[in-house]
Short mmCIF file of C-alpha atoms (C1' of nucleotides) in Angstrom, two decimals:
data_model
loop_
_atom_site.label_atom_id
_atom_site.label_comp_id
_atom_site.label_asym_id
_atom_site.label_seq_id
_atom_site.Cartn_x
_atom_site.Cartn_y
_atom_site.Cartn_z
CA MET A 1 138.88 75.21 113.61
CA ARG A 2 137.95 76.78 116.91
CA SER A 3 141.12 78.84 116.85
CA ARG A 4 140.29 80.11 113.38
CA ARG A 5 136.92 81.35 114.51
CA ASP A 6 138.42 83.22 117.41
CA ARG A 7 140.71 85.06 115.19
CA TYR A 8 140.02 88.47 113.73
CA HIS A 9 139.94 86.99 110.32
CA HIS A 10 137.18 84.48 110.25
CA GLY A 11 138.62 82.42 107.44
CA ASP A 12 135.36 81.24 105.97
CA LEU A 13 132.97 84.06 106.60
CA ARG A 14 131.15 83.88 103.32
CA ASN A 15 130.10 80.31 103.85
CA ALA A 16 129.28 80.96 107.49
CA LEU A 17 127.00 83.83 106.50
CA VAL A 18 125.28 81.77 103.85
CA ALA A 19 124.73 79.00 106.37
CA ALA A 20 123.25 81.40 108.91
CA ALA A 21 121.08 83.08 106.32
CA THR A 22 119.93 79.70 105.03
CA GLU A 23 118.92 78.75 108.53
CA LEU A 24 116.84 81.92 108.71
CA ALA A 25 115.22 81.00 105.41
CA ARG A 26 114.59 77.51 106.66
CA ALA A 27 112.71 78.85 109.65
CA GLY A 28 110.78 81.65 108.01
CA GLY A 29 111.15 81.63 104.26
CA PRO A 30 113.05 84.14 102.15
CA GLU A 31 111.40 87.13 103.81
CA ALA A 32 113.04 86.09 107.06
CA VAL A 33 116.54 86.44 105.68
CA VAL A 34 117.93 89.47 107.48
CA LEU A 35 121.50 90.40 106.76
CA ARG A 36 122.12 91.89 110.17
CA GLU A 37 120.74 88.84 111.91
CA ALA A 38 122.88 86.48 109.86
CA ALA A 39 125.96 88.52 110.80
CA ARG A 40 124.85 88.54 114.42
CA ARG A 41 124.58 84.77 114.47
CA VAL A 42 128.01 84.35 113.02
CA GLY A 43 129.30 86.76 115.64
CA VAL A 44 130.50 89.35 113.22
CA SER A 45 129.54 92.94 112.54
CA ALA A 46 126.89 93.56 109.90
CA THR A 47 129.39 95.53 107.90
CA ALA A 48 131.64 92.53 107.50
CA ALA A 49 129.00 90.91 105.31
CA TYR A 50 129.64 93.58 102.72
CA ARG A 51 133.10 92.16 102.14
CA HIS A 52 131.43 89.09 100.69
CA PHE A 53 128.10 90.22 99.29
CA ASP A 54 127.09 93.26 97.30
CA ASN A 55 123.96 93.67 99.34
CA ARG A 56 121.09 91.76 100.89
CA GLN A 57 119.78 90.68 97.50
CA ASP A 58 123.11 89.09 96.76
CA LEU A 59 123.04 87.18 100.04
CA LEU A 60 119.53 86.05 99.25
CA LEU A 61 120.71 84.74 95.93
CA ALA A 62 123.32 82.64 97.69
CA VAL A 63 120.58 81.29 99.95
CA LYS A 64 118.48 80.48 96.93
CA LEU A 65 121.29 78.47 95.41
CA ALA A 66 121.97 76.69 98.69
CA ALA A 67 118.30 75.77 98.97
CA GLN A 68 118.34 74.43 95.43
CA GLU A 69 121.29 72.28 96.32
CA ARG A 70 119.46 70.80 99.26
CA LEU A 71 116.45 70.14 97.09
CA ALA A 72 118.62 68.31 94.60
CA ASP A 73 120.12 66.33 97.48
CA ALA A 74 116.65 65.30 98.61
CA MET A 75 115.81 64.11 95.12
CA ALA A 76 119.06 62.20 94.72
CA GLY A 77 118.61 60.72 98.17
CA ALA A 78 115.15 59.44 97.36
CA VAL A 79 116.46 57.79 94.20
CA ALA A 80 119.33 56.18 96.07
CA ALA A 81 117.06 54.96 98.86
CA GLY A 82 115.28 52.48 96.62
CA ALA A 83 116.68 49.34 95.04
CA ALA A 84 117.49 49.49 91.35
CA LEU A 85 115.30 47.38 89.07
CA SER A 86 116.76 45.15 86.44
CA ASP A 87 114.50 46.22 83.62
CA ARG A 88 115.76 49.43 82.11
CA GLY A 89 112.36 50.99 81.54
CA GLU A 90 111.09 50.04 84.96
CA GLU A 91 114.21 51.40 86.55
CA ALA A 92 113.78 54.71 84.74
CA GLU A 93 110.20 54.93 85.93
CA ARG A 94 111.19 54.06 89.45
CA ARG A 95 113.78 56.79 89.46
CA LEU A 96 111.39 59.36 88.02
CA LEU A 97 108.84 58.61 90.70
CA ALA A 98 111.46 58.58 93.43
CA MET A 99 112.70 61.98 92.33
CA ALA A 100 109.18 63.30 92.30
CA ARG A 101 108.51 62.00 95.78
CA GLY A 102 111.81 63.33 97.02
CA TYR A 103 110.93 66.68 95.56
CA ILE A 104 107.50 66.85 97.14
CA GLY A 105 108.81 65.49 100.40
CA PHE A 106 111.40 68.21 100.57
CA ALA A 107 108.86 70.92 99.85
CA LEU A 108 106.57 69.71 102.62
CA ALA A 109 109.36 69.08 105.11
CA GLU A 110 111.25 72.30 104.42
CA PRO A 111 108.75 74.86 103.19
CA GLY A 112 110.99 77.79 104.07
CA LEU A 113 113.89 76.46 102.03
CA TYR A 114 111.64 75.34 99.24
CA ARG A 115 110.12 78.78 98.88
CA SER A 116 113.58 80.29 99.02
CA ALA A 117 114.74 78.05 96.21
CA PHE A 118 112.05 79.44 93.94
CA GLN A 119 111.97 82.89 95.23
CA HIS A 120 111.24 85.62 92.77
CA GLN A 121 114.39 87.47 91.71
CA ASP A 122 114.27 90.72 89.84
CA LEU A 123 117.87 90.59 88.84
CA PRO A 124 118.90 88.74 85.72
CA PRO A 125 121.33 85.94 86.51
CA LYS A 126 124.78 87.28 85.84
CA GLU A 127 126.93 84.24 86.08
CA PRO A 128 125.84 81.40 83.85
CA GLY A 129 127.44 78.83 86.12
CA ARG A 130 125.06 79.85 88.86
CA HIS A 131 122.06 78.96 86.78
CA PRO A 132 119.19 77.84 88.98
CA ARG A 133 118.32 74.21 89.36
CA ALA A 134 121.05 73.10 87.03
CA ARG A 135 121.71 69.92 88.97
CA SER A 136 118.17 68.72 89.55
CA TYR A 137 117.31 69.61 85.99
CA ALA A 138 120.15 67.44 84.73
CA MET A 139 119.03 64.55 86.91
CA LEU A 140 115.57 64.79 85.47
CA ALA A 141 116.82 65.07 81.91
CA GLU A 142 118.85 61.93 82.31
CA VAL A 143 115.93 59.88 83.54
CA LEU A 144 113.71 61.14 80.76
CA ASP A 145 116.31 60.14 78.22
CA GLU A 146 116.29 56.70 79.76
CA LEU A 147 112.52 56.53 79.53
CA LEU A 148 112.74 57.38 75.87
CA ALA A 149 115.53 54.91 75.22
CA ALA A 150 113.58 52.16 76.95
CA GLY A 151 110.57 52.84 74.79
CA ARG A 152 108.42 54.06 77.64
CA MET A 153 107.90 57.51 76.21
CA PRO A 154 107.11 58.47 72.62
CA ALA A 155 109.76 60.64 70.98
CA SER A 156 107.19 63.36 70.41
CA ARG A 157 106.94 63.81 74.16
CA ARG A 158 110.62 64.30 74.77
CA PRO A 159 110.99 68.00 73.91
CA TYR A 160 110.61 70.06 77.06
CA ALA A 161 109.52 66.97 78.94
CA GLU A 162 111.60 68.18 81.89
CA ILE A 163 109.35 71.16 82.20
CA ALA A 164 106.17 69.21 81.58
CA ALA A 165 107.11 66.71 84.25
CA TRP A 166 108.34 69.30 86.67
CA SER A 167 105.59 71.87 86.49
CA PRO A 168 102.91 69.72 88.13
CA LEU A 169 105.14 68.97 91.09
CA HIS A 170 106.13 72.56 91.49
CA GLY A 171 102.58 73.81 91.19
CA LEU A 172 101.28 71.22 93.59
CA CYS A 173 103.89 71.98 96.23
CA LEU A 174 103.28 75.69 96.08
CA MET A 175 99.55 75.19 96.33
CA PHE A 176 100.11 73.14 99.43
CA LEU A 177 102.34 75.78 100.89
CA ASP A 178 100.39 78.91 100.06
CA GLY A 179 97.21 77.56 101.55
CA SER A 180 95.34 77.37 98.24
CA LEU A 181 94.70 73.74 98.95
CA ALA A 182 93.00 73.38 102.27
CA LEU A 183 93.37 69.68 102.80
CA PRO A 184 92.59 68.28 106.19
CA GLY A 185 94.57 65.18 106.98
CA ASP A 186 97.69 63.57 105.66
CA GLU A 187 96.08 60.67 103.90
CA GLN A 188 94.01 63.01 101.78
CA ARG A 189 97.13 64.94 100.92
CA ASP A 190 98.91 61.74 99.96
CA GLU A 191 96.00 60.78 97.79
CA VAL A 192 96.22 64.07 95.93
CA ILE A 193 99.91 63.52 95.38
CA GLU A 194 99.23 60.07 93.95
CA ARG A 195 96.58 61.43 91.58
CA VAL A 196 98.90 64.13 90.32
CA LEU A 197 101.77 61.71 89.79
CA ASP A 198 99.45 59.34 87.95
CA VAL A 199 98.39 62.03 85.53
CA VAL A 200 101.96 63.12 84.87
CA ALA A 201 103.14 59.58 84.32
CA ALA A 202 100.25 58.81 81.99
CA GLY A 203 100.78 62.06 80.13
CA LEU A 204 104.43 61.30 79.49
CA ARG A 205 103.66 57.74 78.42
CA HIS A 206 100.82 58.40 76.01
CA THR A 207 100.42 60.71 73.13
CA MET B 1 79.75 110.30 92.32
CA ARG B 2 82.19 113.15 92.18
CA SER B 3 80.33 114.93 94.94
CA ARG B 4 80.50 111.85 97.13
CA ARG B 5 84.28 111.70 96.80
CA ASP B 6 84.68 115.30 97.81
CA ARG B 7 82.80 114.76 100.97
CA TYR B 8 84.36 113.98 104.26
CA HIS B 9 82.80 110.58 104.16
CA HIS B 10 84.14 108.85 101.16
CA GLY B 11 81.21 106.51 100.77
CA ASP B 12 83.12 103.63 99.28
CA LEU B 13 86.51 103.81 100.86
CA ARG B 14 87.02 100.13 101.33
CA ASN B 15 86.62 99.38 97.66
CA ALA B 16 88.69 102.39 96.71
CA LEU B 17 91.53 101.20 98.93
CA VAL B 18 91.37 97.71 97.54
CA ALA B 19 91.47 99.12 94.02
CA ALA B 20 94.50 101.28 94.81
CA ALA B 21 96.28 98.45 96.59
CA THR B 22 95.50 96.11 93.71
CA GLU B 23 97.03 98.57 91.32
CA LEU B 24 100.17 98.58 93.45
CA ALA B 25 100.21 94.79 93.33
CA ARG B 26 99.70 94.90 89.60
CA ALA B 27 102.76 97.06 89.18
CA GLY B 28 105.08 95.42 91.66
CA GLY B 29 103.62 92.26 93.09
CA PRO B 30 102.37 91.70 96.63
CA GLU B 31 105.51 93.14 98.21
CA ALA B 32 104.65 96.47 96.63
CA VAL B 33 101.37 96.77 98.47
CA VAL B 34 101.94 99.57 100.93
CA LEU B 35 99.03 100.60 103.06
CA ARG B 36 100.12 104.21 103.34
CA GLU B 37 100.59 104.53 99.62
CA ALA B 38 97.17 103.08 98.88
CA ALA B 39 95.63 105.61 101.25
CA ARG B 40 97.68 108.38 99.65
CA ARG B 41 96.40 107.47 96.23
CA VAL B 42 92.83 107.50 97.36
CA GLY B 43 93.47 110.87 98.95
CA VAL B 44 92.78 109.80 102.47
CA SER B 45 94.85 109.57 105.63
CA ALA B 46 96.60 106.29 106.32
CA THR B 47 94.65 105.99 109.52
CA ALA B 48 91.36 105.90 107.64
CA ALA B 49 92.32 102.52 106.22
CA TYR B 50 92.08 101.07 109.70
CA ARG B 51 88.34 101.68 109.65
CA HIS B 52 88.12 99.03 106.95
CA PHE B 53 91.01 96.67 107.49
CA ASP B 54 92.51 95.17 110.59
CA ASN B 55 96.01 95.76 109.31
CA ARG B 56 98.17 95.53 106.22
CA GLN B 57 97.82 91.77 106.06
CA ASP B 58 94.09 92.14 105.90
CA LEU B 59 94.37 94.60 103.03
CA LEU B 60 96.69 92.20 101.28
CA LEU B 61 94.14 89.46 101.65
CA ALA B 62 91.58 91.66 99.92
CA VAL B 63 94.06 92.23 97.11
CA LYS B 64 94.63 88.51 96.86
CA LEU B 65 90.93 87.88 96.44
CA ALA B 66 90.61 90.68 93.90
CA ALA B 67 93.48 89.22 91.90
CA GLN B 68 91.85 85.82 91.99
CA GLU B 69 88.68 87.34 90.64
CA ARG B 70 90.55 88.86 87.73
CA LEU B 71 92.21 85.57 87.03
CA ALA B 72 88.84 83.85 86.94
CA ASP B 73 87.60 86.58 84.61
CA ALA B 74 90.49 85.93 82.26
CA MET B 75 89.70 82.25 82.20
CA ALA B 76 85.99 82.80 81.62
CA GLY B 77 86.79 85.34 78.94
CA ALA B 78 89.01 82.93 77.07
CA VAL B 79 86.29 80.30 77.13
CA ALA B 80 83.68 82.78 75.89
CA ALA B 81 85.98 84.06 73.14
CA GLY B 82 85.83 80.79 71.21
CA ALA B 83 82.85 79.31 69.43
CA ALA B 84 81.13 76.39 71.10
CA LEU B 85 81.47 73.02 69.42
CA SER B 86 78.49 70.80 68.83
CA ASP B 87 80.06 67.61 70.11
CA ARG B 88 79.83 67.49 73.86
CA GLY B 89 83.24 65.94 74.43
CA GLU B 90 84.96 68.22 71.99
CA GLU B 91 83.31 71.22 73.54
CA ALA B 92 84.50 70.16 76.99
CA GLU B 93 88.03 69.79 75.70
CA ARG B 94 87.87 73.12 73.96
CA ARG B 95 86.77 74.78 77.16
CA LEU B 96 89.44 73.09 79.21
CA LEU B 97 92.14 74.26 76.86
CA ALA B 98 90.68 77.74 76.62
CA MET B 99 90.66 78.02 80.38
CA ALA B 100 94.24 76.85 80.53
CA ARG B 101 95.32 79.38 77.93
CA GLY B 102 93.39 82.12 79.65
CA TYR B 103 95.09 81.20 82.87
CA ILE B 104 98.59 81.22 81.45
CA GLY B 105 97.88 84.36 79.46
CA PHE B 106 96.82 86.16 82.59
CA ALA B 107 99.90 85.07 84.49
CA LEU B 108 102.19 86.33 81.75
CA ALA B 109 100.28 89.55 81.13
CA GLU B 110 99.78 90.41 84.79
CA PRO B 111 102.61 88.86 86.75
CA GLY B 112 102.14 91.19 89.70
CA LEU B 113 98.50 90.28 90.12
CA TYR B 114 99.13 86.64 89.46
CA ARG B 115 101.74 86.46 92.17
CA SER B 116 99.42 88.31 94.49
CA ALA B 117 96.64 85.82 93.84
CA PHE B 118 98.85 83.01 95.08
CA GLN B 119 100.73 84.87 97.67
CA HIS B 120 101.73 82.99 100.75
CA GLN B 121 99.44 83.73 103.70
CA ASP B 122 100.30 82.71 107.19
CA LEU B 123 96.82 83.25 108.52
CA PRO B 124 94.24 80.52 108.24
CA PRO B 125 91.25 81.61 106.19
CA LYS B 126 88.61 82.69 108.64
CA GLU B 127 85.55 83.20 106.50
CA PRO B 128 84.69 80.16 104.43
CA GLY B 129 82.95 82.30 101.79
CA ARG B 130 86.26 83.95 101.11
CA HIS B 131 87.88 80.69 100.19
CA PRO B 132 90.56 81.16 97.58
CA ARG B 133 89.95 80.36 93.96
CA ALA B 134 86.43 79.19 94.61
CA ARG B 135 85.17 80.50 91.29
CA SER B 136 87.89 79.27 88.97
CA TYR B 137 87.95 75.97 90.78
CA ALA B 138 84.23 75.55 90.15
CA MET B 139 84.66 76.38 86.49
CA LEU B 140 87.31 73.74 86.18
CA ALA B 141 85.29 71.16 88.08
CA GLU B 142 82.37 71.65 85.76
CA VAL B 143 84.41 71.12 82.64
CA LEU B 144 86.02 68.01 84.09
CA ASP B 145 82.59 66.61 84.87
CA GLU B 146 81.67 67.22 81.27
CA LEU B 147 84.77 65.43 80.08
CA LEU B 148 83.87 62.46 82.23
CA ALA B 149 80.25 62.49 81.10
CA ALA B 150 81.32 62.62 77.46
CA GLY B 151 83.54 59.62 77.93
CA ARG B 152 86.75 61.52 77.36
CA MET B 153 88.17 60.79 80.75
CA PRO B 154 88.19 57.51 82.68
CA ALA B 155 86.30 57.64 85.97
CA SER B 156 89.47 56.65 87.83
CA ARG B 157 90.96 59.99 86.79
CA ARG B 158 88.20 62.14 88.12
CA PRO B 159 89.13 62.33 91.80
CA TYR B 160 91.25 65.44 92.40
CA ALA B 161 91.48 65.96 88.66
CA GLU B 162 91.06 69.70 89.29
CA ILE B 163 94.31 69.70 91.15
CA ALA B 164 96.08 67.43 88.70
CA ALA B 165 95.03 69.63 85.81
CA TRP B 166 95.76 72.84 87.60
CA SER B 167 99.13 72.12 89.12
CA PRO B 168 101.05 72.00 85.85
CA LEU B 169 99.68 75.36 84.79
CA HIS B 170 100.43 76.92 88.12
CA GLY B 171 103.91 75.47 88.27
CA LEU B 172 104.69 76.50 84.74
CA CYS B 173 103.54 80.07 85.24
CA LEU B 174 105.53 80.49 88.40
CA MET B 175 108.61 79.08 86.77
CA PHE B 176 108.21 81.61 84.00
CA LEU B 177 107.82 84.40 86.50
CA ASP B 178 110.53 83.55 88.98
CA GLY B 179 113.15 83.28 86.32
CA SER B 180 113.71 79.56 86.77
CA LEU B 181 112.98 79.12 83.11
CA ALA B 182 115.29 81.29 81.10
CA LEU B 183 113.61 81.10 77.74
CA PRO B 184 114.73 83.46 75.05
CA GLY B 185 111.99 84.31 72.64
CA ASP B 186 108.24 84.06 72.60
CA GLU B 187 107.93 81.21 70.16
CA GLN B 188 110.03 79.00 72.38
CA ARG B 189 107.88 79.92 75.32
CA ASP B 190 104.73 79.10 73.38
CA GLU B 191 106.21 75.77 72.42
CA VAL B 192 106.82 74.93 76.07
CA ILE B 193 103.24 75.83 76.87
CA GLU B 194 101.99 73.53 74.13
CA ARG B 195 104.12 70.65 75.37
CA VAL B 196 102.86 71.06 78.92
CA LEU B 197 99.24 71.25 77.82
CA ASP B 198 99.72 68.15 75.68
CA VAL B 199 101.00 66.16 78.61
CA VAL B 200 98.18 67.28 80.87
CA ALA B 201 95.54 66.50 78.28
CA ALA B 202 97.02 63.08 77.58
CA GLY B 203 97.35 62.38 81.27
CA LEU B 204 93.70 63.12 81.92
CA ARG B 205 92.57 61.08 78.93
CA HIS B 206 94.59 57.94 79.53
CA THR B 207 95.02 55.73 82.49
"C1'" DT C 1 165.70 85.65 108.81
"C1'" DG C 2 163.87 90.19 109.55
"C1'" DT C 3 161.57 94.23 108.38
"C1'" DA C 4 158.35 97.60 105.56
"C1'" DC C 5 154.35 98.06 103.72
"C1'" DA C 6 150.35 97.06 100.67
"C1'" DT C 7 146.33 94.68 101.01
"C1'" DC C 8 142.77 92.27 102.96
"C1'" DA C 9 139.03 91.57 106.29
"C1'" DG C 10 137.27 93.05 109.86
"C1'" DT C 11 135.00 97.11 113.45
"C1'" DG C 12 131.50 100.29 115.39
"C1'" DA C 13 128.99 104.36 115.13
"C1'" DA C 14 125.70 106.61 112.52
"C1'" DC C 15 122.04 107.62 109.12
"C1'" DG C 16 117.98 107.84 106.65
"C1'" DC C 17 114.29 105.50 105.56
"C1'" DG C 18 109.51 104.74 105.24
"C1'" DC C 19 106.80 101.84 107.04
"C1'" DG C 20 102.81 100.05 110.14
"C1'" DT C 21 100.35 101.36 113.82
"C1'" DT C 22 98.38 104.02 117.82
"C1'" DC C 23 96.51 108.04 119.92
"C1'" DA C 24 93.29 111.55 121.00
"C1'" DC C 25 90.62 114.14 118.15
"C1'" DT C 26 86.73 116.12 115.02
"C1'" DG C 27 83.48 116.55 111.28
"C1'" DA C 28 79.38 114.31 109.13
"C1'" DT C 29 75.37 111.45 109.36
"C1'" DG C 30 71.13 109.55 110.68
"C1'" DT C 31 67.77 108.36 114.08
"C1'" DA C 32 64.59 109.19 118.26
"C1'" DC C 33 61.54 112.10 120.01
"C1'" DT D 1 59.73 119.80 110.88
"C1'" DG D 2 63.31 120.66 114.22
"C1'" DT D 3 66.57 119.50 117.57
"C1'" DA D 4 69.80 116.36 120.61
"C1'" DC D 5 72.84 113.13 120.51
"C1'" DA D 6 74.96 108.58 119.56
"C1'" DT D 7 77.57 106.71 116.15
"C1'" DC D 8 80.26 106.41 112.28
"C1'" DA D 9 84.22 107.67 109.37
"C1'" DG D 10 87.42 110.42 108.90
"C1'" DT D 11 92.09 113.54 110.56
"C1'" DG D 12 96.99 114.54 111.69
"C1'" DA D 13 100.74 114.16 114.66
"C1'" DA D 14 103.72 110.98 116.60
"C1'" DC D 15 106.26 106.70 117.64
"C1'" DG D 16 109.14 102.90 117.52
"C1'" DC D 17 111.07 99.90 114.74
"C1'" DG D 18 114.81 97.50 112.78
"C1'" DC D 19 116.47 97.37 108.75
"C1'" DG D 20 120.08 98.10 104.88
"C1'" DT D 21 123.82 100.65 103.99
"C1'" DT D 22 127.79 104.01 104.32
"C1'" DC D 23 131.67 105.99 106.59
"C1'" DA D 24 136.22 106.43 108.35
"C1'" DC D 25 138.75 103.39 110.81
"C1'" DT D 26 142.01 99.45 112.51
"C1'" DG D 27 143.94 94.91 113.26
"C1'" DA D 28 145.88 90.85 110.77
"C1'" DT D 29 148.21 88.80 106.94
"C1'" DG D 30 151.43 87.86 103.47
"C1'" DT D 31 154.83 89.24 100.17
"C1'" DA D 32 159.15 91.85 98.42
"C1'" DC D 33 163.49 92.83 99.41
#
DNA sequence: TGTACATCAGTGAACGCGCGTTCACTGATGTAC
DNA sequence: TGTACATCAGTGAACGCGCGTTCACTGATGTAC
């Protein structure tokens, strides 16, 4: 591994650049992703990056996707951290809440990555396989299907329920991050989170 | 008015710069706000801007506040556009929905301004009077109080209900704008909006 | 197994860019007397 | 009513900045024969 790095041909430069750029995003958000700096950190000339990315925007897209992966990991991790419940409906609700908490926790713990994951892109997505949030979206869809199957959600609520359930979390996190919500103290913040989750859960349950 | 502009002393340069910068934001989002360009458009040297703003960030803050004002206008306009209902509870619900639709409509019609209104700011807000979203927040608070008073919302839902009601709209709009939601066609988009509003309304109503 | 050569993946110097910001300045304004 | 002068609100030239990106190039690799 060490010997590979020392060689003229890096061997895994694309991934190394994405990792370095992602670290920049982690520290300072998407604006902080500087192609030259990423190359510098990998110990490679800036030009070398152009072997693997069309331009800075393209690198930023890779960072976006990496950040989305980490977000999905946080959600999956939160689900896995709790014990499964025997009742099907209760288990579905537990998982939904765990995902939500994992999501919010990630946003608050890694604001730079979170903002990068939802960073505005002018370009239309070219490759369908790269579609944003595919994994976390699928996780959410599955749990909503379970909720429906267990009779904890009316069928009329199912269409676009992913988006209805997701939007409040996303909006809340961004309001925390952009300073729109000036909340002093953690316990007040936690209380807000609880209120928002309550409303979402009730909204999905009732018609 | 014309004569004032021609004079060496502009007379209202601060507002003129904010207007020009806001137009830039309207066209291209907050990133497109360029201090020199705003000065150029007003017909003044770039240096003159420093009489009225500490730096670019300060100008951007003014744009943010201006965008928030326009958003509040859109919400108020949507409320005023409909006829008041005689029943107190129904009227409160009508207003809540009108505000929500005004909000979403603004975000979709003016994405550049909308993004500017919620643009990430590193600086802590210095002047309390400048606090973000004060006006629209107050509008929302009033209508939620009405809902509670009319018995359309349980008291347990009232705390932080502004945030719970707002977050879904905010999240939804940003997902539309950042391309996370690839929705072909307007009618599909409208359907998503309806689903989200349904869930919010049900969530506020039930416990 | 050895060699020729196309291809791949890097280098390093250079450029233009347009920005934000500073500087020393000057023209206009309004107030004191 | 007129003048002196402090203050306010502009000017225009200049700078540094660090970036993204291009260019002509060279060293390493792997495949054909």
